[in-house]
Short mmCIF file of C-alpha atoms and ligand atoms in Angstrom, two decimals:
data_model
loop_
_atom_site.label_atom_id
_atom_site.label_comp_id
_atom_site.label_asym_id
_atom_site.label_seq_id
_atom_site.Cartn_x
_atom_site.Cartn_y
_atom_site.Cartn_z
CA MET C 164 26.81 164.21 111.99
CA LYS C 165 25.25 161.25 114.15
CA THR C 166 26.87 158.19 115.10
CA ARG C 167 24.99 155.20 115.61
CA SER C 168 26.30 151.53 117.04
CA GLY C 169 22.82 149.88 118.23
CA GLY C 170 20.43 152.32 118.27
CA HIS C 171 19.33 151.90 121.62
CA ASP C 172 19.52 155.45 122.63
CA PHE C 173 16.50 156.28 124.84
CA GLU C 174 16.15 159.77 123.09
CA GLY C 175 17.22 158.46 119.74
CA LEU C 176 20.17 160.81 119.55
CA SER C 177 22.13 158.39 117.16
CA TYR C 178 19.55 159.02 114.66
CA THR C 179 17.17 162.21 115.48
CA SER C 180 18.05 165.77 116.09
CA TYR C 181 16.36 168.24 118.12
CA THR C 182 17.75 171.19 116.39
CA ASN C 183 15.95 171.11 113.08
CA GLN C 184 19.49 170.86 111.22
CA PRO C 185 20.07 168.56 108.70
CA PHE C 186 22.70 165.76 109.46
CA VAL C 187 24.41 162.64 108.37
CA ILE C 188 24.51 159.45 110.24
CA VAL C 189 27.73 157.57 110.71
CA ASP C 190 26.21 154.13 111.00
CA ILE C 191 28.84 151.75 111.66
CA PHE C 192 26.59 148.46 111.79
CA ASN C 193 29.02 146.24 109.95
CA LEU C 194 31.63 146.88 112.63
CA ARG C 195 30.52 143.95 114.85
CA SER C 196 33.42 141.50 115.21
CA ILE C 197 34.39 139.91 118.43
CA HIS C 198 37.63 138.34 119.36
CA ILE C 199 37.97 136.40 122.29
CA GLY C 200 41.62 135.99 123.80
CA MET C 201 40.87 133.21 126.52
CA GLU C 202 44.95 133.10 127.32
CA HIS C 203 44.52 136.62 128.51
CA GLU C 204 40.84 136.53 129.59
CA THR C 205 40.29 139.62 127.44
CA ALA C 206 38.14 140.28 124.22
CA TRP C 207 38.31 142.93 121.24
CA VAL C 208 34.90 143.83 120.65
CA GLN C 209 33.82 146.12 117.63
CA SER C 210 31.26 148.81 118.84
CA SER C 211 28.28 147.81 116.64
CA ALA C 212 28.52 144.23 118.24
CA THR C 213 25.18 143.75 120.68
CA LEU C 214 25.61 142.77 124.17
CA GLY C 215 23.81 139.51 123.44
CA GLU C 216 26.27 138.78 120.74
CA LEU C 217 29.08 139.35 123.23
CA TYR C 218 27.85 137.09 125.80
CA TYR C 219 27.03 134.59 123.12
CA ARG C 220 30.62 134.59 122.20
CA ILE C 221 32.10 134.37 125.78
CA ALA C 222 29.98 131.61 126.49
CA ASP C 223 30.67 129.66 123.18
CA LYS C 224 34.33 129.56 124.27
CA SER C 225 33.94 129.16 128.07
CA ASN C 226 31.14 128.57 130.76
CA THR C 227 33.31 129.99 133.39
CA HIS C 228 33.84 133.43 131.94
CA ALA C 229 31.36 136.56 131.51
CA PHE C 230 31.03 140.25 131.08
CA PRO C 231 28.91 141.98 133.16
CA ALA C 232 26.97 144.91 131.00
CA GLY C 233 23.09 145.43 130.34
CA ILE C 234 20.02 143.08 130.67
CA CYS C 235 18.78 143.84 127.13
CA PRO C 236 20.77 141.72 124.51
CA THR C 237 19.96 144.14 121.45
CA VAL C 238 21.54 147.09 123.07
CA GLY C 239 24.80 148.15 121.31
CA VAL C 240 28.53 147.98 122.84
CA GLY C 241 29.10 151.55 121.29
CA GLY C 242 26.76 153.52 123.42
CA HIS C 243 26.51 151.33 126.36
CA PHE C 244 29.99 151.16 127.42
CA SER C 245 30.90 154.66 126.54
CA GLY C 246 28.14 155.66 128.95
CA GLY C 247 28.08 153.04 131.53
CA GLY C 248 30.71 152.21 134.08
CA TYR C 249 33.63 153.40 132.27
CA GLY C 250 33.32 156.06 129.52
CA GLY C 251 33.40 160.05 128.70
CA GLY C 252 29.91 159.76 127.18
CA GLY C 253 29.79 158.53 123.51
CA VAL C 254 29.94 161.04 120.95
CA SER C 255 31.91 163.94 122.77
CA PHE C 256 35.42 163.09 121.59
CA GLY C 257 35.02 160.97 118.29
CA VAL C 258 33.85 157.47 116.84
CA VAL C 259 35.09 154.54 118.96
CA LEU C 260 35.49 151.69 116.61
CA SER C 261 36.25 148.92 119.30
CA TYR C 262 36.84 148.37 122.91
CA LYS C 263 39.43 145.88 124.86
CA ILE C 264 37.61 144.21 127.63
CA LYS C 265 38.62 142.18 130.53
CA LEU C 266 36.35 139.16 131.35
CA VAL C 267 35.38 138.37 134.74
CA ARG C 268 35.24 134.93 136.00
CA VAL C 269 31.93 133.29 137.09
CA PRO C 270 30.91 129.73 138.47
CA PRO C 271 29.58 127.01 136.20
CA VAL C 272 26.36 127.23 138.15
CA VAL C 273 24.63 130.52 139.17
CA THR C 274 21.12 130.86 140.88
CA VAL C 275 18.48 133.06 139.51
CA VAL C 276 15.24 133.84 141.37
CA ASN C 277 12.26 136.07 140.40
CA ILE C 278 10.47 136.79 143.41
CA LYS C 279 6.77 138.23 143.25
CA ARG C 280 5.29 139.90 145.81
CA VAL C 281 1.88 141.99 146.45
CA LYS C 282 1.74 142.35 150.13
CA ASN C 283 3.42 144.54 152.57
CA LEU C 284 5.42 146.16 149.69
CA SER C 285 6.15 149.38 151.77
CA TYR C 286 7.89 147.45 154.74
CA ILE C 287 9.68 145.38 152.40
CA ALA C 288 10.71 147.97 149.92
CA HIS C 289 12.24 150.00 152.90
CA ARG C 290 13.90 147.17 154.15
CA TRP C 291 15.53 146.38 150.90
CA LEU C 292 17.09 149.93 150.69
CA GLN C 293 18.69 148.92 154.02
CA VAL C 294 20.29 145.76 152.67
CA ALA C 295 20.41 145.70 148.98
CA ASP C 296 23.65 147.44 148.49
CA LYS C 297 25.58 145.18 151.06
CA LEU C 298 23.76 142.15 151.65
CA TYR C 299 26.61 139.98 149.62
CA ASP C 300 28.96 140.77 146.74
CA LYS C 301 27.86 137.70 144.64
CA LEU C 302 24.13 138.54 144.93
CA PHE C 303 22.48 141.21 142.58
CA LEU C 304 19.00 141.78 143.82
CA ARG C 305 16.83 144.24 142.03
CA MET C 306 13.52 145.66 143.14
CA MET C 307 10.79 146.81 140.54
CA PHE C 308 7.47 148.05 141.25
CA ARG C 309 4.53 148.24 138.68
CA VAL C 310 0.54 149.53 138.79
CA VAL C 311 -1.82 146.54 137.80
CA ASN C 312 -5.28 146.99 137.30
CA ASN C 313 -7.59 144.32 138.23
CA GLY C 314 -10.79 146.69 138.50
CA GLU C 315 -8.71 148.39 141.21
CA ARG C 316 -5.19 149.71 140.93
CA THR C 317 -2.77 147.80 142.98
CA ILE C 318 1.48 147.74 143.07
CA GLN C 319 2.87 144.45 142.37
CA ALA C 320 6.68 143.93 143.00
CA GLU C 321 9.25 141.81 141.51
CA PHE C 322 12.80 141.19 142.78
CA PRO C 323 14.81 139.52 139.95
CA SER C 324 17.83 138.06 141.32
CA LEU C 325 21.25 136.82 140.26
CA TYR C 326 23.38 135.13 142.43
CA LEU C 327 27.22 133.77 141.33
CA GLY C 328 26.87 130.34 143.09
CA ASN C 329 24.49 127.47 143.72
CA SER C 330 21.61 127.64 145.89
CA THR C 331 23.02 125.96 148.78
CA ASN C 332 24.05 129.01 151.12
CA LEU C 333 21.55 131.29 149.42
CA VAL C 334 18.33 130.34 151.65
CA THR C 335 20.21 130.78 154.85
CA LEU C 336 21.63 134.02 153.55
CA PHE C 337 18.08 135.33 152.75
CA LYS C 338 16.87 133.99 156.20
CA LYS C 339 19.14 135.45 158.16
CA ASP C 340 19.70 139.19 156.38
CA PHE C 341 16.45 139.54 154.49
CA PRO C 342 13.52 137.56 156.00
CA GLU C 343 10.91 139.90 155.07
CA LEU C 344 10.93 138.70 151.36
CA GLY C 345 9.85 134.99 152.71
CA LEU C 346 12.01 133.14 150.28
CA GLU C 347 11.70 129.35 149.84
CA LYS C 348 14.19 127.27 148.74
CA SER C 349 12.07 125.64 145.94
CA GLU C 350 12.12 129.55 144.46
CA PHE C 351 15.44 129.36 143.43
CA ILE C 352 16.72 128.00 139.74
CA GLU C 353 20.22 126.85 139.02
CA MET C 354 21.73 127.34 135.54
CA SER C 355 24.61 128.49 133.60
CA TRP C 356 25.53 132.12 133.50
CA ILE C 357 24.58 132.32 129.90
CA GLU C 358 21.08 130.73 130.62
CA SER C 359 20.88 133.46 133.41
CA VAL C 360 21.32 135.92 130.41
CA LEU C 361 18.16 134.77 128.73
CA TYR C 362 16.16 134.27 131.98
CA ASP C 363 17.08 138.05 133.17
CA GLY C 364 15.92 139.13 129.31
CA SER C 365 12.62 137.63 129.95
CA PHE C 366 13.30 134.89 127.49
CA PRO C 367 10.95 131.73 128.24
CA ILE C 368 13.29 128.92 130.17
CA GLY C 369 14.70 126.50 127.54
CA THR C 370 15.17 128.97 124.86
CA PRO C 371 18.19 128.21 122.86
CA THR C 372 21.04 130.72 123.30
CA THR C 373 21.48 131.65 119.76
CA ALA C 374 18.29 133.74 120.62
CA LEU C 375 21.09 136.10 121.79
CA LEU C 376 22.38 136.56 118.38
CA ASN C 377 19.01 138.11 117.10
CA ARG C 378 19.73 141.87 116.38
CA LYS C 379 16.13 142.71 116.55
CA PRO C 380 14.12 143.36 119.75
CA GLN C 381 11.33 141.07 120.62
CA TYR C 382 9.12 144.07 120.36
CA LEU C 383 8.89 147.71 119.72
CA ILE C 384 6.97 150.06 121.92
CA PRO C 385 6.92 153.72 122.86
CA LEU C 386 8.64 154.44 126.01
CA LYS C 387 10.09 157.12 128.26
CA ILE C 388 12.92 156.69 130.73
CA LYS C 389 14.20 158.91 133.45
CA SER C 390 16.78 158.34 136.42
CA ASP C 391 17.61 159.16 139.94
CA TYR C 392 19.82 158.07 142.89
CA VAL C 393 18.93 157.29 146.18
CA LYS C 394 21.76 157.89 148.83
CA THR C 395 19.33 158.10 152.04
CA LEU C 396 16.72 155.66 153.38
CA ILE C 397 13.11 156.23 152.33
CA SER C 398 10.68 155.62 155.30
CA GLN C 399 7.87 152.87 155.04
CA GLN C 400 5.23 155.85 155.12
CA ASN C 401 6.99 157.51 152.22
CA PHE C 402 7.00 154.45 150.02
CA GLU C 403 3.40 154.45 150.81
CA LEU C 404 2.86 157.78 149.34
CA ILE C 405 5.30 156.88 146.21
CA PHE C 406 3.07 153.60 145.50
CA GLU C 407 -0.13 156.05 145.91
CA LYS C 408 1.39 158.51 143.46
CA MET C 409 2.15 155.54 141.01
CA LYS C 410 -1.50 154.33 140.97
CA GLU C 411 -2.60 157.69 140.16
CA LEU C 412 -0.35 157.72 137.33
CA GLU C 413 -1.51 154.50 135.90
CA ASN C 414 1.45 153.12 133.83
CA GLN C 415 4.40 154.69 136.09
CA GLN C 416 7.01 151.70 137.10
CA LEU C 417 10.20 152.32 139.29
CA HIS C 418 12.96 149.90 139.09
CA PHE C 419 15.60 150.03 141.74
CA ASN C 420 19.23 148.72 140.98
CA PRO C 421 21.53 148.24 143.94
CA TYR C 422 24.96 150.03 143.99
CA GLY C 423 27.71 149.00 146.81
CA GLY C 424 29.95 146.32 146.07
CA GLN C 425 32.25 146.73 143.00
CA MET C 426 30.77 150.01 142.22
CA SER C 427 31.70 151.59 145.52
CA GLU C 428 35.42 150.19 145.42
CA ILE C 429 36.23 152.32 142.65
CA SER C 430 36.87 156.13 143.06
CA GLU C 431 34.51 158.65 141.89
CA PHE C 432 37.43 160.56 140.26
CA SER C 433 39.00 157.74 138.74
CA LYS C 434 36.94 157.21 135.62
CA PRO C 435 34.20 159.64 134.15
CA PHE C 436 31.18 157.65 135.58
CA PRO C 437 31.03 159.11 139.15
CA HIS C 438 28.15 157.41 140.82
CA ARG C 439 30.00 155.29 143.28
CA SER C 440 30.09 154.87 147.16
CA GLY C 441 27.58 156.62 148.89
CA ASN C 442 24.84 155.48 146.36
CA THR C 443 22.41 153.02 147.61
CA ALA C 444 20.42 152.23 144.41
CA LYS C 445 19.78 153.85 140.98
CA VAL C 446 16.28 154.35 140.20
CA GLN C 447 14.84 153.77 136.75
CA TYR C 448 11.33 155.58 135.75
CA VAL C 449 9.92 153.56 132.92
CA VAL C 450 6.73 154.62 131.35
CA ILE C 451 5.29 152.32 128.37
CA TRP C 452 2.02 152.72 126.47
CA GLU C 453 0.61 151.27 123.64
CA GLU C 454 -1.68 153.97 121.97
CA LEU C 455 0.33 155.64 118.77
CA GLY C 456 0.22 159.32 118.37
CA VAL C 457 1.02 162.94 120.04
CA GLU C 458 -2.25 162.94 122.51
CA ALA C 459 -0.85 159.59 124.26
CA GLU C 460 2.82 160.73 124.31
CA ILE C 461 2.05 164.14 125.84
CA ARG C 462 -0.30 162.50 128.23
CA TYR C 463 2.39 159.68 129.51
CA LEU C 464 5.16 162.06 129.29
CA ASN C 465 3.44 164.34 131.81
CA PHE C 466 2.84 161.44 134.11
CA THR C 467 6.55 160.65 134.33
CA ARG C 468 7.38 164.18 134.62
CA VAL C 469 4.87 164.46 137.85
CA MET C 470 6.42 161.16 139.26
CA TYR C 471 9.76 162.69 138.88
CA ASP C 472 8.90 165.88 140.65
CA TYR C 473 7.01 163.95 143.25
CA MET C 474 10.29 161.99 144.18
CA THR C 475 12.28 165.06 144.41
CA PRO C 476 12.68 164.68 148.60
CA PHE C 477 13.82 160.97 148.23
CA VAL C 478 16.77 161.29 146.09
CA SER C 479 20.06 162.99 145.21
CA LYS C 480 20.27 166.84 145.59
CA ASN C 481 22.77 169.47 144.31
CA PRO C 482 23.12 168.07 141.80
CA ARG C 483 20.23 165.68 141.54
CA GLU C 484 22.52 163.05 139.73
CA ALA C 485 21.41 161.00 136.45
CA PHE C 486 22.61 157.81 134.69
CA LEU C 487 23.93 158.76 131.32
CA ASN C 488 22.69 155.69 129.61
CA TYR C 489 19.01 156.57 130.31
CA ARG C 490 19.31 159.63 128.14
CA ASP C 491 16.77 162.09 129.48
CA LEU C 492 16.57 165.22 127.45
CA ASP C 493 14.39 166.86 130.24
CA ILE C 494 17.45 167.66 132.47
CA GLY C 495 19.12 169.83 130.12
CA VAL C 496 20.14 170.46 126.47
CA ASN C 497 22.89 171.98 124.69
CA SER C 498 22.56 174.66 121.92
CA HIS C 499 26.35 174.60 121.46
CA GLY C 500 26.36 178.49 121.01
CA LYS C 501 28.27 181.21 123.18
CA ASN C 502 26.96 179.89 126.29
CA ALA C 503 27.81 176.00 125.56
CA CYS C 504 29.74 175.53 128.68
CA ALA C 505 27.08 176.92 131.07
CA GLU C 506 24.40 174.89 129.47
CA GLY C 507 26.62 171.82 129.61
CA MET C 508 26.98 172.25 133.38
CA VAL C 509 23.20 171.61 133.83
CA TYR C 510 23.20 167.77 132.62
CA GLY C 511 26.89 167.67 132.65
CA HIS C 512 26.78 168.03 136.70
CA LYS C 513 23.97 165.38 136.49
CA TYR C 514 25.48 162.63 134.54
CA PHE C 515 29.08 163.30 135.74
CA ARG C 516 29.34 165.10 139.18
CA LYS C 517 30.96 168.56 138.97
CA SER C 518 34.57 167.74 139.42
CA ASN C 519 34.33 165.10 136.50
CA TYR C 520 32.57 167.26 134.14
CA LYS C 521 35.26 170.26 134.60
CA ARG C 522 37.95 167.60 133.72
CA LEU C 523 35.91 166.09 130.92
CA THR C 524 35.43 169.62 129.39
CA MET C 525 39.22 170.24 129.75
CA VAL C 526 40.04 167.25 127.76
CA LYS C 527 37.43 168.20 125.47
CA SER C 528 39.15 171.47 124.52
CA ARG C 529 42.36 169.74 123.93
CA VAL C 530 41.13 166.68 121.53
CA ASP C 531 38.23 168.68 120.01
CA PRO C 532 38.25 172.31 120.41
CA GLU C 533 36.01 173.00 117.17
CA ASN C 534 33.47 170.83 118.94
CA PHE C 535 32.79 168.73 115.76
CA PHE C 536 31.91 165.71 117.82
CA ARG C 537 28.68 166.65 119.69
CA ASN C 538 24.90 165.96 120.09
CA GLU C 539 22.40 167.41 122.41
CA GLN C 540 24.19 166.48 125.67
CA SER C 541 27.75 166.09 124.61
CA ILE C 542 30.59 167.60 126.46
CA PRO C 543 31.27 170.90 125.13
CA PRO C 544 34.79 172.71 125.19
CA CYS C 545 35.20 175.28 127.83
CA SER C 546 37.60 178.18 127.13
CA SER C 547 39.68 179.85 129.78
CA ASN C 548 36.77 182.77 129.90
CA ASP C 549 34.66 180.09 131.09
CA GLU C 550 36.87 179.36 134.04
CA SER C 551 34.86 181.93 136.19
CA LEU C 552 31.77 179.62 135.99
CA PHE C 553 33.58 176.82 137.60
CA VAL C 554 35.11 179.16 140.42
CA ALA C 555 31.61 180.85 141.12
CA HIS C 556 30.07 177.21 141.21
CA SER C 557 32.63 175.66 143.64
CA VAL C 558 31.95 178.77 145.93
CA ILE C 559 28.14 177.95 145.80
C1 FAD D 68 15.38 148.24 124.90
C2 FAD D 68 16.39 149.05 125.89
C3 FAD D 68 16.94 148.36 126.87
C4 FAD D 68 17.87 148.81 127.46
N1 FAD D 68 18.66 147.89 128.59
C5 FAD D 68 19.48 148.49 129.18
C6 FAD D 68 19.90 147.87 130.32
O1 FAD D 68 19.55 146.66 130.78
N2 FAD D 68 21.02 148.44 131.22
C7 FAD D 68 21.84 149.62 130.63
O2 FAD D 68 22.48 149.99 131.51
N3 FAD D 68 21.12 150.21 129.66
C8 FAD D 68 20.06 149.93 129.14
N4 FAD D 68 19.47 150.41 127.99
C9 FAD D 68 20.32 151.95 127.71
C10 FAD D 68 21.08 151.45 126.80
O3 FAD D 68 22.30 151.10 127.59
C11 FAD D 68 21.93 152.88 126.09
O4 FAD D 68 20.81 153.31 125.41
C12 FAD D 68 23.13 152.98 125.30
O5 FAD D 68 23.65 154.08 125.13
C13 FAD D 68 22.73 152.17 124.02
O6 FAD D 68 24.11 152.03 123.07
P1 FAD D 68 23.57 151.68 121.60
O7 FAD D 68 25.08 151.58 121.07
O8 FAD D 68 22.63 150.84 121.39
O9 FAD D 68 22.73 153.20 120.95
P2 FAD D 68 23.11 154.11 120.00
O10 FAD D 68 21.82 154.95 120.02
O11 FAD D 68 24.02 153.60 118.68
O12 FAD D 68 24.06 155.12 120.92
C14 FAD D 68 23.81 156.03 122.10
C15 FAD D 68 24.66 157.09 122.19
O13 FAD D 68 26.12 156.77 122.07
C16 FAD D 68 26.77 157.46 120.91
N5 FAD D 68 27.50 156.25 120.00
C17 FAD D 68 27.03 155.26 119.72
N6 FAD D 68 28.00 154.48 119.33
C18 FAD D 68 29.05 155.30 119.40
C19 FAD D 68 30.42 155.01 118.84
N7 FAD D 68 30.96 153.62 118.48
N8 FAD D 68 31.41 155.94 119.26
C20 FAD D 68 31.15 157.41 119.95
N9 FAD D 68 29.86 157.32 120.24
C21 FAD D 68 28.90 156.58 119.84
C22 FAD D 68 25.41 157.76 120.21
O14 FAD D 68 25.92 158.95 119.16
C23 FAD D 68 24.47 158.19 120.98
O15 FAD D 68 24.65 159.48 121.47
C24 FAD D 68 18.54 150.01 127.20
C25 FAD D 68 18.19 150.67 125.93
C26 FAD D 68 16.88 150.16 125.33
C27 FAD D 68 16.19 151.08 124.34
C1 NAG D 69 27.67 124.75 146.34
O1 NAG D 69 28.45 125.64 146.52
C2 NAG D 69 29.37 125.43 147.79
C3 NAG D 69 30.44 126.65 147.63
O2 NAG D 69 30.86 127.09 146.63
C4 NAG D 69 30.23 123.94 147.39
O3 NAG D 69 30.83 123.98 148.52
C5 NAG D 69 29.05 122.86 147.16
O4 NAG D 69 29.98 121.89 146.90
C6 NAG D 69 27.93 123.26 146.20
N1 NAG D 69 27.18 122.47 146.18
C7 NAG D 69 26.99 121.64 145.26
C8 NAG D 69 25.53 120.70 145.38
O5 NAG D 69 27.33 121.85 144.07
C1 NAG D 70 5.14 143.21 157.37
O1 NAG D 70 6.35 142.55 157.32
C2 NAG D 70 6.50 143.00 158.77
C3 NAG D 70 8.26 142.05 159.08
O2 NAG D 70 7.98 140.87 158.55
C4 NAG D 70 5.82 142.24 159.76
O3 NAG D 70 6.11 142.58 161.19
C5 NAG D 70 4.43 142.88 159.42
O4 NAG D 70 3.71 142.23 160.43
C6 NAG D 70 3.89 142.55 158.09
N1 NAG D 70 2.53 143.32 157.89
C7 NAG D 70 1.54 142.70 157.24
C8 NAG D 70 0.49 143.68 157.00
O5 NAG D 70 1.73 141.49 156.67
C1 NAG D 71 -0.36 165.97 134.23
O1 NAG D 71 -0.81 164.92 134.96
C2 NAG D 71 -1.28 165.31 136.25
C3 NAG D 71 -1.48 164.28 137.19
O2 NAG D 71 -2.46 163.19 136.64
C4 NAG D 71 -2.18 166.11 136.08
O3 NAG D 71 -3.01 166.75 137.24
C5 NAG D 71 -2.20 167.47 135.06
O4 NAG D 71 -3.19 168.32 135.02
C6 NAG D 71 -1.18 166.98 134.07
N1 NAG D 71 -0.76 168.49 133.22
C7 NAG D 71 -0.83 168.42 131.96
C8 NAG D 71 -0.23 169.34 131.52
O5 NAG D 71 -1.67 167.64 130.98
#
């Protein structure tokens, strides 16, 4: 059985199967109501509402409340919340019909800026890793690199940023703590939080906020996503090598999201999601292509796997951690046979780290011992026979 909310799983696990077994889809697309309870600053959201619908409904009630989640407005609440900052990995424990969420306060004016740079990038990237997770709690400063081809392949960088406040102090802040970016006040744009959602989603400035209610993505293209976590500084020289490799691989993009801030204030053991303090940034590998057909697919998939291998020395190890919502079947698949518990460790330790994975399998053995709710990367139940696996592993 497959469960589908927004259908944005990067490997399509909500509507395809890699095991060649027949399946049914429980598609809950009609369950998408949203009730905002402003008096308690909470909301009930049914799982098939999209993030765009949620953002729109909150802003409809208040311009000083928000909910921090993904950038793409067509992503579904069902898969996103269960795999993002809170959940136990969708599908493993049942079908979630709705979530109660706590809204956060935002100022009436926020500041956005999308800095584009083409020079001195290895130096700036190295500096970004030193400052991005500690710069300022109210600042979300991403860093993205892609290859552009103007006869010669070069790297272009973008630094999309959201600051929860007006631009007055922002210039001073950047000048003091990150002068390498060379930011000018004229580059900042002030707007409401809901407008910043559209801006971040690459809608042209002035697009009406009702665009967030559109459940169809702006465009459809083949893509492959992978993820990593950065815990130690990457030198300027190594960034130069990384950029050379990207140019060799044409379409490879690398997107860095800073951690720190609120992410670090929650213990890694208090919720299934374990990527907390100690992480400077999450890396997203993005490869998109236009050609249809298997040949192109093989070529681009190979490219991103080559890039991922190349990045090994610069990212987390033992386990090499990964972000569940950037679903990637390359990091392990479960056949849910006799060795389900051991097979689950391969991807489970990357998505949840060892201790949380173990606890999740214990929950699973109690609530779904028959493993009815499962997919290629769900949490398997572990029996007392499997106990030795965990012991052996902790000794290693
Ligand atoms: C174009 C695009 C942009 C994206 N942008 C971002 C982003 O900005 N930030 C980010 O963090 N992520 C982003 N993602 C990843 C996204 O967060 C995950 O793919 C998320 O799991 C999608 O949720 P969904 O409900 O749309 O997907 P679905 O495919 O419906 O579900 C994803 C997984 O969760 C399970 N599931 C779904 N609904 C339920 C339910 N109600 N109960 C139990 N299990 C359920 C499914 O079976 C499947 O395994 C993006 C993905 C795409 C394709
Ligand atoms: C900008 O924000 C600061 C701090 O919140 C505030 O004191 C100031 O009045 C604001 N400036 C403008 C022009 O709104
Ligand atoms: C790169 O930036 C650093 C720090 O601002 C500066 O010292 C260096 O000269 C710059 N290099 C180039 C090639 O612009
Ligand atoms: C994958 O890509 C690399 C880098 O371009 C290339 O050297 C290698 O031959 C490719 N492998 C396959 C199996 O296509």
